[in-house]
mmCIF file with all atom_site columns, C-alpha atoms in Angstrom:
data_model
loop_
_atom_site.group_PDB
_atom_site.id
_atom_site.type_symbol
_atom_site.label_atom_id
_atom_site.label_alt_id
_atom_site.label_comp_id
_atom_site.label_asym_id
_atom_site.label_entity_id
_atom_site.label_seq_id
_atom_site.pdbx_PDB_ins_code
_atom_site.Cartn_x
_atom_site.Cartn_y
_atom_site.Cartn_z
_atom_site.occupancy
_atom_site.B_iso_or_equiv
_atom_site.pdbx_formal_charge
_atom_site.auth_seq_id
_atom_site.auth_comp_id
_atom_site.auth_asym_id
_atom_site.auth_atom_id
_atom_site.pdbx_PDB_model_num
ATOM 1   C CA . MET A 1 1   ? 9.644   -35.022 -17.399 1.00 53.00 ? 1   MET A CA 1
ATOM 2   C CA . SER A 1 2   ? 10.292  -36.146 -20.949 1.00 60.00 ? 2   SER A CA 1
ATOM 3   C CA . SER A 1 3   ? 13.677  -37.533 -21.877 1.00 62.00 ? 3   SER A CA 1
ATOM 4   C CA . LYS A 1 4   ? 14.229  -34.502 -24.117 1.00 65.00 ? 4   LYS A CA 1
ATOM 5   C CA . SER A 1 5   ? 13.577  -32.132 -21.187 1.00 69.00 ? 5   SER A CA 1
ATOM 6   C CA . LEU A 1 6   ? 15.767  -34.223 -18.928 1.00 62.00 ? 6   LEU A CA 1
ATOM 7   C CA . ARG A 1 7   ? 18.612  -34.187 -21.440 1.00 64.00 ? 7   ARG A CA 1
ATOM 8   C CA . LYS A 1 8   ? 18.274  -30.421 -21.794 1.00 67.00 ? 8   LYS A CA 1
ATOM 9   C CA . THR A 1 9   ? 18.375  -29.976 -18.008 1.00 62.00 ? 9   THR A CA 1
ATOM 10  C CA . ILE A 1 10  ? 21.433  -32.210 -17.661 1.00 61.00 ? 10  ILE A CA 1
ATOM 11  C CA . GLN A 1 11  ? 23.159  -30.355 -20.497 1.00 64.00 ? 11  GLN A CA 1
ATOM 12  C CA . GLN A 1 12  ? 22.461  -26.985 -18.835 1.00 61.00 ? 12  GLN A CA 1
ATOM 13  C CA . MET A 1 13  ? 23.804  -28.260 -15.513 1.00 57.00 ? 13  MET A CA 1
ATOM 14  C CA . GLN A 1 14  ? 26.983  -29.492 -17.187 1.00 58.00 ? 14  GLN A CA 1
ATOM 15  C CA . GLN A 1 15  ? 27.472  -26.165 -18.970 1.00 59.00 ? 15  GLN A CA 1
ATOM 16  C CA . ASP A 1 16  ? 26.932  -24.107 -15.819 1.00 59.00 ? 16  ASP A CA 1
ATOM 17  C CA . PRO A 1 17  ? 27.295  -26.158 -12.615 1.00 59.00 ? 17  PRO A CA 1
ATOM 18  C CA . GLN A 1 18  ? 26.809  -22.977 -10.524 1.00 65.00 ? 18  GLN A CA 1
ATOM 19  C CA . ARG A 1 19  ? 23.337  -22.366 -11.967 1.00 73.00 ? 19  ARG A CA 1
ATOM 20  C CA . ALA A 1 20  ? 20.531  -22.892 -9.472  1.00 74.00 ? 20  ALA A CA 1
ATOM 21  C CA . GLN A 1 21  ? 18.085  -25.701 -10.072 1.00 79.00 ? 21  GLN A CA 1
ATOM 22  C CA . VAL A 1 22  ? 15.039  -24.566 -8.104  1.00 80.00 ? 22  VAL A CA 1
ATOM 23  C CA . MET A 1 23  ? 13.122  -27.747 -9.002  1.00 80.00 ? 23  MET A CA 1
ATOM 24  C CA . ALA A 1 24  ? 15.789  -29.900 -7.324  1.00 82.00 ? 24  ALA A CA 1
ATOM 25  C CA . ALA A 1 25  ? 14.794  -30.792 -3.770  1.00 82.00 ? 25  ALA A CA 1
ATOM 26  C CA . ASP A 1 26  ? 18.228  -30.097 -2.321  1.00 82.00 ? 26  ASP A CA 1
ATOM 27  C CA . CYS A 1 27  ? 18.987  -26.872 -4.194  1.00 84.00 ? 27  CYS A CA 1
ATOM 28  C CA . PRO A 1 28  ? 19.721  -23.967 -1.833  1.00 86.00 ? 28  PRO A CA 1
ATOM 29  C CA . SER A 1 29  ? 17.918  -21.618 -4.230  1.00 85.00 ? 29  SER A CA 1
ATOM 30  C CA . ARG A 1 30  ? 14.664  -22.939 -2.759  1.00 86.00 ? 30  ARG A CA 1
ATOM 31  C CA . ALA A 1 31  ? 15.338  -20.996 0.429   1.00 88.00 ? 31  ALA A CA 1
ATOM 32  C CA . VAL A 1 32  ? 15.695  -17.800 -1.613  1.00 89.00 ? 32  VAL A CA 1
ATOM 33  C CA . LEU A 1 33  ? 12.440  -18.607 -3.423  1.00 88.00 ? 33  LEU A CA 1
ATOM 34  C CA . GLY A 1 34  ? 10.799  -19.011 -0.031  1.00 91.00 ? 34  GLY A CA 1
ATOM 35  C CA . HIS A 1 35  ? 12.122  -15.681 1.222   1.00 93.00 ? 35  HIS A CA 1
ATOM 36  C CA . ILE A 1 36  ? 11.009  -13.776 -1.873  1.00 94.00 ? 36  ILE A CA 1
ATOM 37  C CA . THR A 1 37  ? 7.590   -15.389 -2.249  1.00 92.00 ? 37  THR A CA 1
ATOM 38  C CA . SER A 1 38  ? 6.675   -15.580 1.417   1.00 93.00 ? 38  SER A CA 1
ATOM 39  C CA . ARG A 1 39  ? 3.555   -13.778 2.540   1.00 92.00 ? 39  ARG A CA 1
ATOM 40  C CA . TRP A 1 40  ? 5.559   -10.862 3.919   1.00 97.00 ? 40  TRP A CA 1
ATOM 41  C CA . GLY A 1 41  ? 8.492   -11.025 1.508   1.00 96.00 ? 41  GLY A CA 1
ATOM 42  C CA . VAL A 1 42  ? 6.358   -10.104 -1.487  1.00 97.00 ? 42  VAL A CA 1
ATOM 43  C CA . LEU A 1 43  ? 4.715   -7.209  0.307   1.00 97.00 ? 43  LEU A CA 1
ATOM 44  C CA . VAL A 1 44  ? 7.963   -5.817  1.730   1.00 97.00 ? 44  VAL A CA 1
ATOM 45  C CA . LEU A 1 45  ? 9.761   -5.986  -1.612  1.00 97.00 ? 45  LEU A CA 1
ATOM 46  C CA . VAL A 1 46  ? 6.901   -4.260  -3.438  1.00 97.00 ? 46  VAL A CA 1
ATOM 47  C CA . MET A 1 47  ? 6.645   -1.588  -0.733  1.00 96.00 ? 47  MET A CA 1
ATOM 48  C CA . LEU A 1 48  ? 10.373  -0.867  -0.997  1.00 97.00 ? 48  LEU A CA 1
ATOM 49  C CA . LEU A 1 49  ? 9.964   -0.185  -4.728  1.00 96.00 ? 49  LEU A CA 1
ATOM 50  C CA . GLU A 1 50  ? 8.535   3.218   -3.743  1.00 93.00 ? 50  GLU A CA 1
ATOM 51  C CA . ARG A 1 51  ? 11.536  4.401   -1.749  1.00 96.00 ? 51  ARG A CA 1
ATOM 52  C CA . THR A 1 52  ? 13.712  3.737   1.273   1.00 96.00 ? 52  THR A CA 1
ATOM 53  C CA . HIS A 1 53  ? 11.664  3.054   4.417   1.00 97.00 ? 53  HIS A CA 1
ATOM 54  C CA . ARG A 1 54  ? 12.360  2.914   8.104   1.00 94.00 ? 54  ARG A CA 1
ATOM 55  C CA . PHE A 1 55  ? 11.303  -0.205  10.010  1.00 94.00 ? 55  PHE A CA 1
ATOM 56  C CA . SER A 1 56  ? 8.326   1.494   11.653  1.00 92.00 ? 56  SER A CA 1
ATOM 57  C CA . GLU A 1 57  ? 7.116   2.820   8.286   1.00 94.00 ? 57  GLU A CA 1
ATOM 58  C CA . LEU A 1 58  ? 7.214   -0.664  6.811   1.00 95.00 ? 58  LEU A CA 1
ATOM 59  C CA . ARG A 1 59  ? 5.366   -2.087  9.798   1.00 95.00 ? 59  ARG A CA 1
ATOM 60  C CA . ARG A 1 60  ? 2.562   0.445   9.389   1.00 95.00 ? 60  ARG A CA 1
ATOM 61  C CA . ALA A 1 61  ? 2.423   0.049   5.594   1.00 95.00 ? 61  ALA A CA 1
ATOM 62  C CA . VAL A 1 62  ? 2.322   -3.762  5.541   1.00 95.00 ? 62  VAL A CA 1
ATOM 63  C CA . GLY A 1 63  ? -0.935  -4.427  7.326   1.00 93.00 ? 63  GLY A CA 1
ATOM 64  C CA . GLY A 1 64  ? -1.011  -7.389  9.689   1.00 95.00 ? 64  GLY A CA 1
ATOM 65  C CA . VAL A 1 65  ? 2.720   -8.086  9.934   1.00 96.00 ? 65  VAL A CA 1
ATOM 66  C CA . SER A 1 66  ? 4.114   -8.490  13.426  1.00 95.00 ? 66  SER A CA 1
ATOM 67  C CA . GLU A 1 67  ? 7.339   -6.813  14.452  1.00 94.00 ? 67  GLU A CA 1
ATOM 68  C CA . LYS A 1 68  ? 9.001   -10.234 14.766  1.00 96.00 ? 68  LYS A CA 1
ATOM 69  C CA . MET A 1 69  ? 7.916   -11.427 11.297  1.00 96.00 ? 69  MET A CA 1
ATOM 70  C CA . LEU A 1 70  ? 8.926   -8.148  9.667   1.00 96.00 ? 70  LEU A CA 1
ATOM 71  C CA . ALA A 1 71  ? 12.364  -8.330  11.286  1.00 95.00 ? 71  ALA A CA 1
ATOM 72  C CA . GLN A 1 72  ? 12.803  -11.961 10.180  1.00 96.00 ? 72  GLN A CA 1
ATOM 73  C CA . THR A 1 73  ? 11.656  -11.151 6.638   1.00 97.00 ? 73  THR A CA 1
ATOM 74  C CA . LEU A 1 74  ? 13.981  -8.162  6.334   1.00 97.00 ? 74  LEU A CA 1
ATOM 75  C CA . ASP A 1 75  ? 16.900  -10.182 7.718   1.00 96.00 ? 75  ASP A CA 1
ATOM 76  C CA . ALA A 1 76  ? 16.302  -12.983 5.199   1.00 96.00 ? 76  ALA A CA 1
ATOM 77  C CA . LEU A 1 77  ? 15.984  -10.573 2.276   1.00 97.00 ? 77  LEU A CA 1
ATOM 78  C CA . ALA A 1 78  ? 19.131  -8.730  3.369   1.00 96.00 ? 78  ALA A CA 1
ATOM 79  C CA . TYR A 1 79  ? 20.989  -12.058 3.696   1.00 95.00 ? 79  TYR A CA 1
ATOM 80  C CA . ASP A 1 80  ? 19.973  -12.909 0.112   1.00 95.00 ? 80  ASP A CA 1
ATOM 81  C CA . GLY A 1 81  ? 21.298  -9.562  -1.110  1.00 96.00 ? 81  GLY A CA 1
ATOM 82  C CA . LEU A 1 82  ? 17.887  -8.133  -2.032  1.00 97.00 ? 82  LEU A CA 1
ATOM 83  C CA . VAL A 1 83  ? 17.524  -5.534  0.717   1.00 98.00 ? 83  VAL A CA 1
ATOM 84  C CA . LEU A 1 84  ? 20.108  -3.111  2.058   1.00 97.00 ? 84  LEU A CA 1
ATOM 85  C CA . ARG A 1 85  ? 19.956  -2.364  5.795   1.00 96.00 ? 85  ARG A CA 1
ATOM 86  C CA . VAL A 1 86  ? 21.571  0.898   6.914   1.00 94.00 ? 86  VAL A CA 1
ATOM 87  C CA . ALA A 1 87  ? 21.757  1.836   10.598  1.00 91.00 ? 87  ALA A CA 1
ATOM 88  C CA . ARG A 1 88  ? 21.828  5.627   11.006  1.00 86.00 ? 88  ARG A CA 1
ATOM 89  C CA . GLN A 1 89  ? 23.841  6.915   13.959  1.00 86.00 ? 89  GLN A CA 1
ATOM 90  C CA . VAL A 1 90  ? 21.527  9.809   14.772  1.00 84.00 ? 90  VAL A CA 1
ATOM 91  C CA . VAL A 1 91  ? 19.502  10.714  17.828  1.00 84.00 ? 91  VAL A CA 1
ATOM 92  C CA . PRO A 1 92  ? 17.334  8.761   18.113  1.00 84.00 ? 92  PRO A CA 1
ATOM 93  C CA . PRO A 1 93  ? 19.085  6.028   16.085  1.00 82.00 ? 93  PRO A CA 1
ATOM 94  C CA . HIS A 1 94  ? 17.110  4.407   13.305  1.00 88.00 ? 94  HIS A CA 1
ATOM 95  C CA . VAL A 1 95  ? 17.478  1.806   10.567  1.00 92.00 ? 95  VAL A CA 1
ATOM 96  C CA . GLU A 1 96  ? 16.564  2.300   6.917   1.00 95.00 ? 96  GLU A CA 1
ATOM 97  C CA . TYR A 1 97  ? 15.810  -0.384  4.358   1.00 97.00 ? 97  TYR A CA 1
ATOM 98  C CA . SER A 1 98  ? 16.089  -0.093  0.593   1.00 97.00 ? 98  SER A CA 1
ATOM 99  C CA . LEU A 1 99  ? 16.330  -2.408  -2.385  1.00 98.00 ? 99  LEU A CA 1
ATOM 100 C CA . THR A 1 100 ? 19.617  -3.453  -3.911  1.00 97.00 ? 100 THR A CA 1
ATOM 101 C CA . PRO A 1 101 ? 19.719  -3.640  -7.724  1.00 97.00 ? 101 PRO A CA 1
ATOM 102 C CA . LEU A 1 102 ? 18.997  -7.367  -7.447  1.00 96.00 ? 102 LEU A CA 1
ATOM 103 C CA . GLY A 1 103 ? 16.104  -6.672  -5.069  1.00 97.00 ? 103 GLY A CA 1
ATOM 104 C CA . ARG A 1 104 ? 14.694  -4.019  -7.402  1.00 97.00 ? 104 ARG A CA 1
ATOM 105 C CA . GLU A 1 105 ? 14.666  -6.533  -10.248 1.00 96.00 ? 105 GLU A CA 1
ATOM 106 C CA . ALA A 1 106 ? 12.824  -9.106  -8.126  1.00 96.00 ? 106 ALA A CA 1
ATOM 107 C CA . ALA A 1 107 ? 10.378  -6.530  -6.720  1.00 97.00 ? 107 ALA A CA 1
ATOM 108 C CA . THR A 1 108 ? 9.532   -5.216  -10.195 1.00 97.00 ? 108 THR A CA 1
ATOM 109 C CA . ARG A 1 109 ? 8.550   -8.727  -11.241 1.00 95.00 ? 109 ARG A CA 1
ATOM 110 C CA . LEU A 1 110 ? 6.516   -9.250  -8.079  1.00 96.00 ? 110 LEU A CA 1
ATOM 111 C CA . GLU A 1 111 ? 4.725   -5.941  -8.559  1.00 96.00 ? 111 GLU A CA 1
ATOM 112 C CA . VAL A 1 112 ? 3.270   -7.291  -11.816 1.00 96.00 ? 112 VAL A CA 1
ATOM 113 C CA . LEU A 1 113 ? 1.826   -10.264 -9.922  1.00 95.00 ? 113 LEU A CA 1
ATOM 114 C CA . VAL A 1 114 ? 0.463   -8.089  -7.108  1.00 95.00 ? 114 VAL A CA 1
ATOM 115 C CA . ASP A 1 115 ? -1.181  -5.763  -9.659  1.00 96.00 ? 115 ASP A CA 1
ATOM 116 C CA . TRP A 1 116 ? -2.666  -8.759  -11.480 1.00 96.00 ? 116 TRP A CA 1
ATOM 117 C CA . ILE A 1 117 ? -4.161  -10.108 -8.236  1.00 96.00 ? 117 ILE A CA 1
ATOM 118 C CA . GLU A 1 118 ? -5.656  -6.728  -7.347  1.00 95.00 ? 118 GLU A CA 1
ATOM 119 C CA . ASP A 1 119 ? -7.064  -6.255  -10.872 1.00 96.00 ? 119 ASP A CA 1
ATOM 120 C CA . ASN A 1 120 ? -8.534  -9.753  -11.040 1.00 96.00 ? 120 ASN A CA 1
ATOM 121 C CA . PHE A 1 121 ? -9.677  -10.155 -7.458  1.00 95.00 ? 121 PHE A CA 1
ATOM 122 C CA . PRO A 1 122 ? -13.390 -9.773  -8.289  1.00 95.00 ? 122 PRO A CA 1
ATOM 123 C CA . LEU A 1 123 ? -13.110 -12.787 -10.627 1.00 96.00 ? 123 LEU A CA 1
ATOM 124 C CA . ILE A 1 124 ? -11.045 -14.712 -8.092  1.00 95.00 ? 124 ILE A CA 1
ATOM 125 C CA . HIS A 1 125 ? -13.516 -13.915 -5.321  1.00 96.00 ? 125 HIS A CA 1
ATOM 126 C CA . ALA A 1 126 ? -16.434 -15.042 -7.495  1.00 96.00 ? 126 ALA A CA 1
ATOM 127 C CA . ALA A 1 127 ? -14.645 -18.329 -8.207  1.00 96.00 ? 127 ALA A CA 1
ATOM 128 C CA . GLN A 1 128 ? -14.010 -18.812 -4.467  1.00 95.00 ? 128 GLN A CA 1
ATOM 129 C CA . LYS A 1 129 ? -17.682 -18.202 -3.664  1.00 94.00 ? 129 LYS A CA 1
ATOM 130 C CA . ALA A 1 130 ? -18.756 -20.651 -6.360  1.00 95.00 ? 130 ALA A CA 1
ATOM 131 C CA . ALA A 1 131 ? -16.343 -23.285 -5.049  1.00 95.00 ? 131 ALA A CA 1
ATOM 132 C CA . ALA A 1 132 ? -17.618 -22.774 -1.486  1.00 93.00 ? 132 ALA A CA 1
ATOM 133 C CA . LEU A 1 133 ? -21.225 -23.158 -2.622  1.00 93.00 ? 133 LEU A CA 1
ATOM 134 C CA . GLN A 1 134 ? -20.388 -26.289 -4.563  1.00 91.00 ? 134 GLN A CA 1
ATOM 135 C CA . ALA A 1 135 ? -18.589 -27.787 -1.556  1.00 89.00 ? 135 ALA A CA 1
ATOM 136 C CA . ALA A 1 136 ? -21.526 -27.071 0.774   1.00 83.00 ? 136 ALA A CA 1
#
């Protein structure tokens, strides 16, 4: 990091000591980054952009996720204030998950990345094949 960048970072921290510093090893914002960008976190957030979903709907929609991992992911995202969990007292009882305004903002940004990966996967796959051939 250049001294100019370091000075700018220090100045920003002094102006707003509550601001997260995700590059700092001990910053608690890293846990949030991990929750949002985890394998299942990205997929759950993007899926919830559509509408509110029940747990079983999410499990079916997010291929490959176990019940345990989905529950852990939803709990972490709810803890971070990105997902709203509502338990419905009906027969049979069920739980619904939706995005909070903060979660919607994060999911909208992630959707751009997911779309980019899907659009560019043929190029990515070709690069992977070339790298595998070169390594062999």
